[in-house]
């Protein structure tokens, strides 16, 4: 049972908060089996390198997003990992001392149709007073469904749906959206028996106003999952209808006053005041009712209705044409000659390798997002006796030296008349690359410069992007469903999810 953790990676996205040290100390000091690796995803735009090393931790790898947000950070984390299971932990939680043991038990008990298991969360609240509004909100995490404060997914389940939807810019709703998409594939999610503690973070008095930006994310959820998304995600309805009514009363009061109707304006203002007072009291009554909390509730209760309404309307406009999330592919396979490097017919000389413009930067951009890359190249010169296999391999090694490492390299050494199943447009090399890396062909993109590259992708069930050159026949250009003028623009399409 405990051996299951050898096939599990713990992914921790972080913005370098002091709580990260508390988490790492807890993971280092806990007894029990260790996972294969911890992937620490530094989501800060800048900053000194993190120093996670401490005795007792499993191997730690640090990767950086440059500040892409929690969805981007988690995606980079799981794409970097190579294990069957990915266990997500937030950087402000504290696992129980037996967390490793309980995680191993939770994973070992799962049948194949279960794609994920959520840990259990406790939120400590003050024992000597009533909790504040912020503390009560944080306490809601203890009963929330599918939050990634502690949630382990099968890597295959994440890959099947493209991971987290990066259009959710905050740590809000992106976890619920992922859970709904995973369950839409026919998989199920369960609750395990492991526990974490989620302390209430210190914050300023305006935090409740700032979090109203999440109303735009609620609109995105409705666009993606329909009007019943709240029931499926176990998400409370909230007060948006009343916020809209209160904001409408305020606007009406201002408008009526501007057109010289003071009596009607006063009635509208009274409606706004009554709605605001009711909202403020609903927040004050269950709290400590001290001076700081009361003044904060009064100030923010006046701000929240218009802010919530504004972000709701902003989301309605921003997400009016949203399409389902596809995410990044798991693997991008490149043709070599004419696509990554300038074509030298039957080249057996590494000195003649010249990358096309932007090739290294394009491949590095994929690597930086955790997308694996590979080479699939026809080398009929070997079969025709024009070059040796050793020469072809030397050229490939020079390509890797100039452009960086490839996760897989597939070579067809046969002549066209040999009738092999690997020479493009046959699918053999694409299928072999998928088998080697355990990737579904449906999550693969092949980028090449001629119709044979497109044909190999289609025959294997993969997507393709044609980057025409002077040797590309007009009919091949016309037939290609997806074309890009340059290699750089093809990779940009992939990174934008347009593949």
Short mmCIF file of N, CA and C in Angstrom, two decimals, residues 71-217:
data_model
loop_
_atom_site.label_atom_id
_atom_site.label_comp_id
_atom_site.label_asym_id
_atom_site.label_seq_id
_atom_site.Cartn_x
_atom_site.Cartn_y
_atom_site.Cartn_z
N UNK A 71 -3.96 28.74 -11.76
CA UNK A 71 -4.27 27.70 -12.73
C UNK A 71 -3.06 27.37 -13.59
N UNK A 72 -2.35 28.41 -14.03
CA UNK A 72 -1.13 28.20 -14.82
C UNK A 72 -0.09 27.46 -13.98
N UNK A 73 0.04 27.85 -12.71
CA UNK A 73 1.05 27.23 -11.85
C UNK A 73 0.74 25.75 -11.64
N UNK A 74 -0.49 25.41 -11.37
CA UNK A 74 -0.82 24.01 -11.15
C UNK A 74 -0.63 23.20 -12.44
N UNK A 75 -0.99 23.79 -13.58
CA UNK A 75 -0.78 23.08 -14.84
C UNK A 75 0.70 22.80 -15.09
N UNK A 76 1.54 23.79 -14.84
CA UNK A 76 2.97 23.55 -15.02
C UNK A 76 3.46 22.47 -14.07
N UNK A 77 2.92 22.46 -12.85
CA UNK A 77 3.34 21.45 -11.88
C UNK A 77 3.02 20.05 -12.32
N UNK A 78 1.77 19.79 -12.73
CA UNK A 78 1.43 18.42 -13.10
C UNK A 78 2.03 18.02 -14.43
N UNK A 79 2.23 18.97 -15.33
CA UNK A 79 2.87 18.63 -16.60
C UNK A 79 4.35 18.30 -16.40
N UNK A 80 4.96 18.89 -15.40
CA UNK A 80 6.36 18.60 -15.10
C UNK A 80 6.52 17.20 -14.50
N UNK A 81 5.50 16.77 -13.77
CA UNK A 81 5.56 15.45 -13.11
C UNK A 81 5.37 14.33 -14.13
N UNK A 82 5.85 13.15 -13.78
CA UNK A 82 5.73 11.98 -14.66
C UNK A 82 5.09 10.80 -13.95
N UNK A 83 4.51 11.03 -12.78
CA UNK A 83 3.91 9.94 -12.01
C UNK A 83 2.44 9.78 -12.33
N UNK A 84 1.88 8.65 -11.90
CA UNK A 84 0.46 8.39 -12.15
C UNK A 84 -0.43 9.35 -11.38
N UNK A 85 -0.04 9.69 -10.15
CA UNK A 85 -0.86 10.53 -9.28
C UNK A 85 -0.20 11.87 -9.05
N UNK A 86 -1.03 12.91 -9.00
CA UNK A 86 -0.58 14.27 -8.68
C UNK A 86 -1.38 14.74 -7.47
N UNK A 87 -0.70 15.01 -6.37
CA UNK A 87 -1.36 15.49 -5.15
C UNK A 87 -1.08 16.98 -5.02
N UNK A 88 -2.12 17.79 -5.12
CA UNK A 88 -1.97 19.24 -5.00
C UNK A 88 -2.13 19.66 -3.54
N UNK A 89 -1.23 20.50 -3.07
CA UNK A 89 -1.34 21.15 -1.77
C UNK A 89 -1.13 22.65 -1.96
N UNK A 90 -1.93 23.47 -1.28
CA UNK A 90 -1.69 24.91 -1.28
C UNK A 90 -0.55 25.24 -0.34
N UNK A 91 0.06 26.40 -0.55
CA UNK A 91 1.23 26.74 0.25
C UNK A 91 0.88 27.34 1.60
N UNK A 92 -0.41 27.40 1.95
CA UNK A 92 -0.79 27.95 3.26
C UNK A 92 -1.54 26.93 4.10
N UNK A 93 -1.32 25.63 3.83
CA UNK A 93 -1.96 24.59 4.64
C UNK A 93 -0.89 23.82 5.42
N UNK A 94 -1.35 23.11 6.44
CA UNK A 94 -0.44 22.30 7.26
C UNK A 94 -0.99 20.87 7.31
N UNK A 95 -0.31 19.93 6.66
CA UNK A 95 -0.79 18.54 6.70
C UNK A 95 -0.64 17.95 8.10
N UNK A 96 -1.55 17.05 8.46
CA UNK A 96 -1.43 16.32 9.71
C UNK A 96 -0.15 15.45 9.69
N UNK A 97 0.36 15.10 10.86
CA UNK A 97 1.57 14.28 10.91
C UNK A 97 1.46 12.95 10.17
N UNK A 98 0.25 12.39 10.08
CA UNK A 98 0.10 11.10 9.39
C UNK A 98 -0.35 11.28 7.94
N UNK A 99 -0.14 12.46 7.39
CA UNK A 99 -0.66 12.77 6.05
C UNK A 99 -0.12 11.82 4.99
N UNK A 100 1.17 11.52 5.02
CA UNK A 100 1.73 10.60 4.02
C UNK A 100 1.05 9.23 4.09
N UNK A 101 0.90 8.70 5.29
CA UNK A 101 0.28 7.39 5.45
C UNK A 101 -1.17 7.39 4.97
N UNK A 102 -1.91 8.44 5.37
CA UNK A 102 -3.31 8.49 4.98
C UNK A 102 -3.46 8.70 3.47
N UNK A 103 -2.57 9.51 2.86
CA UNK A 103 -2.62 9.69 1.40
C UNK A 103 -2.38 8.35 0.70
N UNK A 104 -1.41 7.60 1.18
CA UNK A 104 -1.14 6.29 0.58
C UNK A 104 -2.37 5.38 0.68
N UNK A 105 -3.03 5.40 1.82
CA UNK A 105 -4.23 4.58 1.99
C UNK A 105 -5.36 5.06 1.08
N UNK A 106 -5.52 6.37 0.97
CA UNK A 106 -6.58 6.91 0.11
C UNK A 106 -6.37 6.51 -1.34
N UNK A 107 -5.13 6.60 -1.83
CA UNK A 107 -4.86 6.29 -3.23
C UNK A 107 -4.96 4.79 -3.49
N UNK A 108 -4.47 3.98 -2.57
CA UNK A 108 -4.47 2.54 -2.78
C UNK A 108 -5.88 1.97 -2.83
N UNK A 109 -6.82 2.66 -2.21
CA UNK A 109 -8.18 2.12 -2.12
C UNK A 109 -9.04 2.47 -3.33
N UNK A 110 -8.51 3.22 -4.31
CA UNK A 110 -9.35 3.75 -5.37
C UNK A 110 -9.43 2.81 -6.57
N UNK A 111 -10.64 2.51 -7.05
CA UNK A 111 -10.78 1.75 -8.30
C UNK A 111 -10.42 2.61 -9.50
N UNK A 112 -10.34 1.98 -10.67
CA UNK A 112 -9.84 2.66 -11.86
C UNK A 112 -10.75 3.79 -12.33
N UNK A 113 -12.04 3.73 -11.99
CA UNK A 113 -12.95 4.77 -12.49
C UNK A 113 -12.95 6.02 -11.62
N UNK A 114 -12.16 6.04 -10.56
CA UNK A 114 -12.06 7.22 -9.69
C UNK A 114 -10.84 8.02 -10.13
N UNK A 115 -11.08 9.27 -10.50
CA UNK A 115 -10.00 10.11 -11.05
C UNK A 115 -9.34 10.96 -9.98
N UNK A 116 -9.96 11.11 -8.81
CA UNK A 116 -9.37 11.98 -7.82
C UNK A 116 -9.94 11.76 -6.44
N UNK A 117 -9.19 12.19 -5.44
CA UNK A 117 -9.61 12.07 -4.05
C UNK A 117 -9.26 13.34 -3.29
N UNK A 118 -10.25 13.90 -2.61
CA UNK A 118 -10.06 15.14 -1.87
C UNK A 118 -9.76 14.85 -0.41
N UNK A 119 -8.79 15.58 0.13
CA UNK A 119 -8.53 15.49 1.56
C UNK A 119 -9.57 16.24 2.37
N UNK A 120 -9.47 16.12 3.67
CA UNK A 120 -10.40 16.80 4.57
C UNK A 120 -9.70 18.01 5.20
N UNK A 121 -10.49 19.07 5.40
CA UNK A 121 -9.93 20.36 5.79
C UNK A 121 -10.55 20.82 7.11
N UNK A 122 -9.70 21.25 8.02
CA UNK A 122 -10.20 21.93 9.22
C UNK A 122 -9.67 23.37 9.21
N UNK A 123 -10.51 24.27 9.65
CA UNK A 123 -10.13 25.69 9.73
C UNK A 123 -10.27 26.11 11.19
N UNK A 124 -9.18 26.32 11.90
CA UNK A 124 -9.27 26.71 13.31
C UNK A 124 -9.80 28.14 13.46
N UNK A 125 -10.79 28.31 14.32
CA UNK A 125 -11.38 29.63 14.59
C UNK A 125 -11.12 30.00 16.05
N UNK A 126 -11.18 31.29 16.37
CA UNK A 126 -10.89 31.71 17.75
C UNK A 126 -11.83 31.05 18.74
N UNK A 127 -11.28 30.65 19.87
CA UNK A 127 -12.09 30.03 20.91
C UNK A 127 -12.64 31.05 21.89
N UNK A 128 -12.07 32.27 21.91
CA UNK A 128 -12.44 33.25 22.93
C UNK A 128 -13.36 34.35 22.41
N UNK A 129 -13.79 34.25 21.16
CA UNK A 129 -14.68 35.27 20.61
C UNK A 129 -15.36 34.71 19.36
N UNK A 130 -16.37 35.43 18.91
CA UNK A 130 -17.02 35.04 17.65
C UNK A 130 -16.08 35.33 16.47
N UNK A 131 -16.14 34.55 15.41
CA UNK A 131 -15.26 34.78 14.27
C UNK A 131 -15.68 36.02 13.47
N UNK A 132 -14.69 36.64 12.86
CA UNK A 132 -14.96 37.78 11.98
C UNK A 132 -15.57 37.29 10.67
N UNK A 133 -16.01 38.23 9.84
CA UNK A 133 -16.56 37.91 8.53
C UNK A 133 -15.53 37.15 7.69
N UNK A 134 -14.28 37.59 7.69
CA UNK A 134 -13.23 36.93 6.93
C UNK A 134 -12.96 35.52 7.47
N UNK A 135 -12.97 35.38 8.78
CA UNK A 135 -12.75 34.06 9.37
C UNK A 135 -13.89 33.11 9.04
N UNK A 136 -15.12 33.61 9.07
CA UNK A 136 -16.25 32.74 8.71
C UNK A 136 -16.17 32.31 7.25
N UNK A 137 -15.75 33.24 6.37
CA UNK A 137 -15.60 32.88 4.96
C UNK A 137 -14.55 31.82 4.75
N UNK A 138 -13.42 31.95 5.45
CA UNK A 138 -12.37 30.94 5.33
C UNK A 138 -12.85 29.60 5.87
N UNK A 139 -13.64 29.62 6.93
CA UNK A 139 -14.13 28.38 7.52
C UNK A 139 -14.99 27.59 6.54
N UNK A 140 -15.54 28.26 5.54
CA UNK A 140 -16.33 27.56 4.54
C UNK A 140 -15.52 26.54 3.75
N UNK A 141 -14.19 26.66 3.76
CA UNK A 141 -13.36 25.68 3.06
C UNK A 141 -13.52 24.28 3.64
N UNK A 142 -13.88 24.22 4.91
CA UNK A 142 -13.99 22.92 5.56
C UNK A 142 -15.10 22.06 4.96
N UNK A 143 -16.08 22.68 4.35
CA UNK A 143 -17.20 21.93 3.78
C UNK A 143 -17.28 22.07 2.26
N UNK A 144 -16.29 22.72 1.65
CA UNK A 144 -16.31 22.93 0.20
C UNK A 144 -15.95 21.65 -0.54
N UNK A 145 -16.46 21.53 -1.75
CA UNK A 145 -16.18 20.35 -2.57
C UNK A 145 -15.10 20.65 -3.60
N UNK A 146 -14.16 19.72 -3.72
CA UNK A 146 -13.17 19.66 -4.79
C UNK A 146 -12.19 20.82 -4.78
N UNK A 147 -11.88 21.35 -3.60
CA UNK A 147 -10.88 22.41 -3.51
C UNK A 147 -9.49 21.80 -3.56
N UNK A 148 -8.59 22.47 -4.25
CA UNK A 148 -7.25 21.92 -4.45
C UNK A 148 -6.29 22.29 -3.32
N UNK A 149 -6.82 22.75 -2.18
CA UNK A 149 -5.96 22.87 -1.01
C UNK A 149 -5.33 21.53 -0.68
N UNK A 150 -6.07 20.45 -0.95
CA UNK A 150 -5.56 19.09 -0.83
C UNK A 150 -6.43 18.19 -1.69
N UNK A 151 -5.98 17.95 -2.91
CA UNK A 151 -6.76 17.12 -3.82
C UNK A 151 -5.80 16.39 -4.75
N UNK A 152 -5.89 15.08 -4.79
CA UNK A 152 -5.02 14.27 -5.64
C UNK A 152 -5.80 13.80 -6.87
N UNK A 153 -5.20 13.98 -8.05
CA UNK A 153 -5.80 13.55 -9.31
C UNK A 153 -4.89 12.54 -10.00
N UNK A 154 -5.49 11.63 -10.74
CA UNK A 154 -4.71 10.85 -11.68
C UNK A 154 -4.19 11.78 -12.78
N UNK A 155 -2.94 11.61 -13.14
CA UNK A 155 -2.39 12.47 -14.19
C UNK A 155 -3.15 12.28 -15.50
N UNK A 156 -3.57 11.06 -15.79
CA UNK A 156 -4.32 10.80 -17.03
C UNK A 156 -5.65 11.55 -17.04
N UNK A 157 -6.27 11.68 -15.85
CA UNK A 157 -7.52 12.43 -15.78
C UNK A 157 -7.32 13.91 -16.05
N UNK A 158 -6.22 14.46 -15.55
CA UNK A 158 -5.90 15.85 -15.84
C UNK A 158 -5.61 16.05 -17.32
N UNK A 159 -4.83 15.14 -17.89
CA UNK A 159 -4.47 15.27 -19.30
C UNK A 159 -5.69 15.18 -20.20
N UNK A 160 -6.64 14.33 -19.84
CA UNK A 160 -7.81 14.11 -20.69
C UNK A 160 -8.63 15.38 -20.87
N UNK A 161 -8.60 16.28 -19.90
CA UNK A 161 -9.42 17.50 -19.97
C UNK A 161 -8.57 18.76 -20.14
N UNK A 162 -7.26 18.60 -20.33
CA UNK A 162 -6.41 19.77 -20.52
C UNK A 162 -6.04 20.50 -19.25
N UNK A 163 -6.25 19.86 -18.10
CA UNK A 163 -5.86 20.48 -16.84
C UNK A 163 -6.77 21.63 -16.45
N UNK A 164 -6.23 22.53 -15.65
CA UNK A 164 -6.98 23.67 -15.15
C UNK A 164 -7.23 24.68 -16.27
N UNK A 165 -8.41 25.27 -16.27
CA UNK A 165 -8.76 26.30 -17.24
C UNK A 165 -8.08 27.60 -16.83
N UNK A 166 -7.13 28.05 -17.63
CA UNK A 166 -6.32 29.21 -17.27
C UNK A 166 -7.04 30.53 -17.49
N UNK A 167 -8.29 30.47 -17.93
CA UNK A 167 -9.09 31.69 -18.01
C UNK A 167 -9.66 32.09 -16.64
N UNK A 168 -9.52 31.22 -15.66
CA UNK A 168 -9.83 31.58 -14.27
C UNK A 168 -8.55 32.18 -13.68
N UNK A 169 -8.49 33.49 -13.50
CA UNK A 169 -7.22 34.13 -13.13
C UNK A 169 -6.89 34.08 -11.65
N UNK A 170 -7.88 33.76 -10.81
CA UNK A 170 -7.70 33.77 -9.36
C UNK A 170 -7.82 32.36 -8.80
N UNK A 171 -7.49 32.24 -7.53
CA UNK A 171 -7.70 30.98 -6.83
C UNK A 171 -9.18 30.90 -6.43
N UNK A 172 -10.03 30.79 -7.43
CA UNK A 172 -11.48 30.80 -7.20
C UNK A 172 -12.16 30.16 -8.40
N UNK A 173 -12.92 29.11 -8.16
CA UNK A 173 -13.71 28.39 -9.14
C UNK A 173 -12.89 27.54 -10.10
N UNK A 174 -11.58 27.77 -10.21
CA UNK A 174 -10.80 26.97 -11.16
C UNK A 174 -10.78 25.50 -10.73
N UNK A 175 -10.86 25.25 -9.42
CA UNK A 175 -10.86 23.87 -8.95
C UNK A 175 -12.22 23.20 -9.18
N UNK A 176 -13.30 23.96 -8.96
CA UNK A 176 -14.63 23.41 -9.22
C UNK A 176 -14.84 23.13 -10.70
N UNK A 177 -14.37 24.05 -11.54
CA UNK A 177 -14.48 23.83 -12.99
C UNK A 177 -13.76 22.56 -13.41
N UNK A 178 -12.55 22.37 -12.90
CA UNK A 178 -11.80 21.15 -13.25
C UNK A 178 -12.56 19.91 -12.80
N UNK A 179 -13.08 19.92 -11.60
CA UNK A 179 -13.80 18.75 -11.09
C UNK A 179 -15.00 18.41 -11.96
N UNK A 180 -15.75 19.43 -12.38
CA UNK A 180 -16.93 19.17 -13.22
C UNK A 180 -16.52 18.59 -14.56
N UNK A 181 -15.43 19.10 -15.14
CA UNK A 181 -14.99 18.58 -16.44
C UNK A 181 -14.47 17.14 -16.31
N UNK A 182 -13.78 16.86 -15.23
CA UNK A 182 -13.30 15.48 -15.02
C UNK A 182 -14.49 14.54 -14.85
N UNK A 183 -15.49 14.94 -14.09
CA UNK A 183 -16.65 14.08 -13.89
C UNK A 183 -17.46 13.94 -15.17
N UNK A 184 -17.40 14.96 -16.04
CA UNK A 184 -18.10 14.86 -17.32
C UNK A 184 -17.51 13.77 -18.21
N UNK A 185 -16.29 13.34 -17.94
CA UNK A 185 -15.69 12.25 -18.72
C UNK A 185 -16.18 10.87 -18.27
N UNK A 186 -16.99 10.84 -17.22
CA UNK A 186 -17.48 9.58 -16.69
C UNK A 186 -16.74 9.11 -15.45
N UNK A 187 -15.71 9.84 -15.06
CA UNK A 187 -14.97 9.49 -13.85
C UNK A 187 -15.69 10.04 -12.62
N UNK A 188 -15.27 9.55 -11.46
CA UNK A 188 -15.83 10.04 -10.20
C UNK A 188 -14.72 10.59 -9.32
N UNK A 189 -15.12 11.38 -8.33
CA UNK A 189 -14.21 11.94 -7.34
C UNK A 189 -14.71 11.53 -5.97
N UNK A 190 -13.78 11.29 -5.05
CA UNK A 190 -14.16 10.84 -3.72
C UNK A 190 -13.48 11.71 -2.66
N UNK A 191 -13.90 11.52 -1.41
CA UNK A 191 -13.23 12.14 -0.27
C UNK A 191 -12.41 11.08 0.45
N UNK A 192 -11.17 11.44 0.75
CA UNK A 192 -10.31 10.52 1.47
C UNK A 192 -10.39 10.74 2.97
N UNK A 193 -9.43 10.16 3.68
CA UNK A 193 -9.42 10.23 5.14
C UNK A 193 -8.23 11.03 5.67
N UNK A 194 -7.42 11.61 4.81
CA UNK A 194 -6.30 12.43 5.27
C UNK A 194 -6.80 13.83 5.61
N UNK A 195 -6.06 14.52 6.49
CA UNK A 195 -6.49 15.83 6.97
C UNK A 195 -5.38 16.86 6.80
N UNK A 196 -5.80 18.08 6.53
CA UNK A 196 -4.91 19.24 6.58
C UNK A 196 -5.59 20.31 7.43
N UNK A 197 -4.78 21.21 7.96
CA UNK A 197 -5.29 22.39 8.65
C UNK A 197 -5.07 23.60 7.75
N UNK A 198 -6.11 24.40 7.59
CA UNK A 198 -6.01 25.61 6.77
C UNK A 198 -6.18 26.82 7.70
N UNK A 199 -5.08 27.40 8.19
CA UNK A 199 -5.21 28.57 9.06
C UNK A 199 -5.85 29.74 8.32
N UNK A 200 -6.43 30.65 9.08
CA UNK A 200 -6.99 31.87 8.51
C UNK A 200 -5.84 32.86 8.27
N UNK A 201 -5.62 33.24 7.03
CA UNK A 201 -4.53 34.16 6.71
C UNK A 201 -4.83 35.56 7.23
N UNK A 202 -3.85 36.26 7.76
CA UNK A 202 -4.04 37.67 8.09
C UNK A 202 -4.30 38.47 6.82
N UNK A 203 -5.15 39.45 6.90
CA UNK A 203 -5.44 40.27 5.73
C UNK A 203 -5.88 41.65 6.18
N UNK A 204 -6.14 42.53 5.23
CA UNK A 204 -6.57 43.89 5.57
C UNK A 204 -8.09 43.97 5.55
N UNK A 205 -8.63 45.12 5.91
CA UNK A 205 -10.07 45.27 6.08
C UNK A 205 -10.84 45.30 4.76
N UNK A 206 -10.13 45.45 3.63
CA UNK A 206 -10.82 45.59 2.35
C UNK A 206 -10.86 44.29 1.54
N UNK A 207 -10.45 43.20 2.14
CA UNK A 207 -10.37 41.96 1.38
C UNK A 207 -11.74 41.53 0.84
N UNK A 208 -12.80 41.76 1.62
CA UNK A 208 -14.12 41.34 1.16
C UNK A 208 -14.58 42.11 -0.06
N UNK A 209 -14.07 43.32 -0.23
CA UNK A 209 -14.40 44.09 -1.43
C UNK A 209 -13.62 43.55 -2.64
N UNK A 210 -12.34 43.19 -2.41
CA UNK A 210 -11.52 42.71 -3.52
C UNK A 210 -12.02 41.38 -4.08
N UNK A 211 -12.50 40.51 -3.20
CA UNK A 211 -12.88 39.18 -3.68
C UNK A 211 -14.16 39.21 -4.51
N UNK A 212 -14.79 40.37 -4.63
CA UNK A 212 -15.98 40.45 -5.49
C UNK A 212 -15.64 40.24 -6.95
N UNK A 213 -14.36 40.32 -7.30
CA UNK A 213 -13.95 40.02 -8.67
C UNK A 213 -14.36 38.61 -9.07
N UNK A 214 -14.56 37.74 -8.09
CA UNK A 214 -14.98 36.38 -8.38
C UNK A 214 -16.35 36.27 -9.01
N UNK A 215 -17.15 37.34 -8.97
CA UNK A 215 -18.45 37.30 -9.64
C UNK A 215 -18.29 37.10 -11.14
N UNK A 216 -17.22 37.62 -11.72
CA UNK A 216 -16.96 37.39 -13.14
C UNK A 216 -16.67 35.92 -13.40
N UNK A 217 -15.99 35.27 -12.46
CA UNK A 217 -15.70 33.84 -12.61
C UNK A 217 -16.96 32.99 -12.51
#
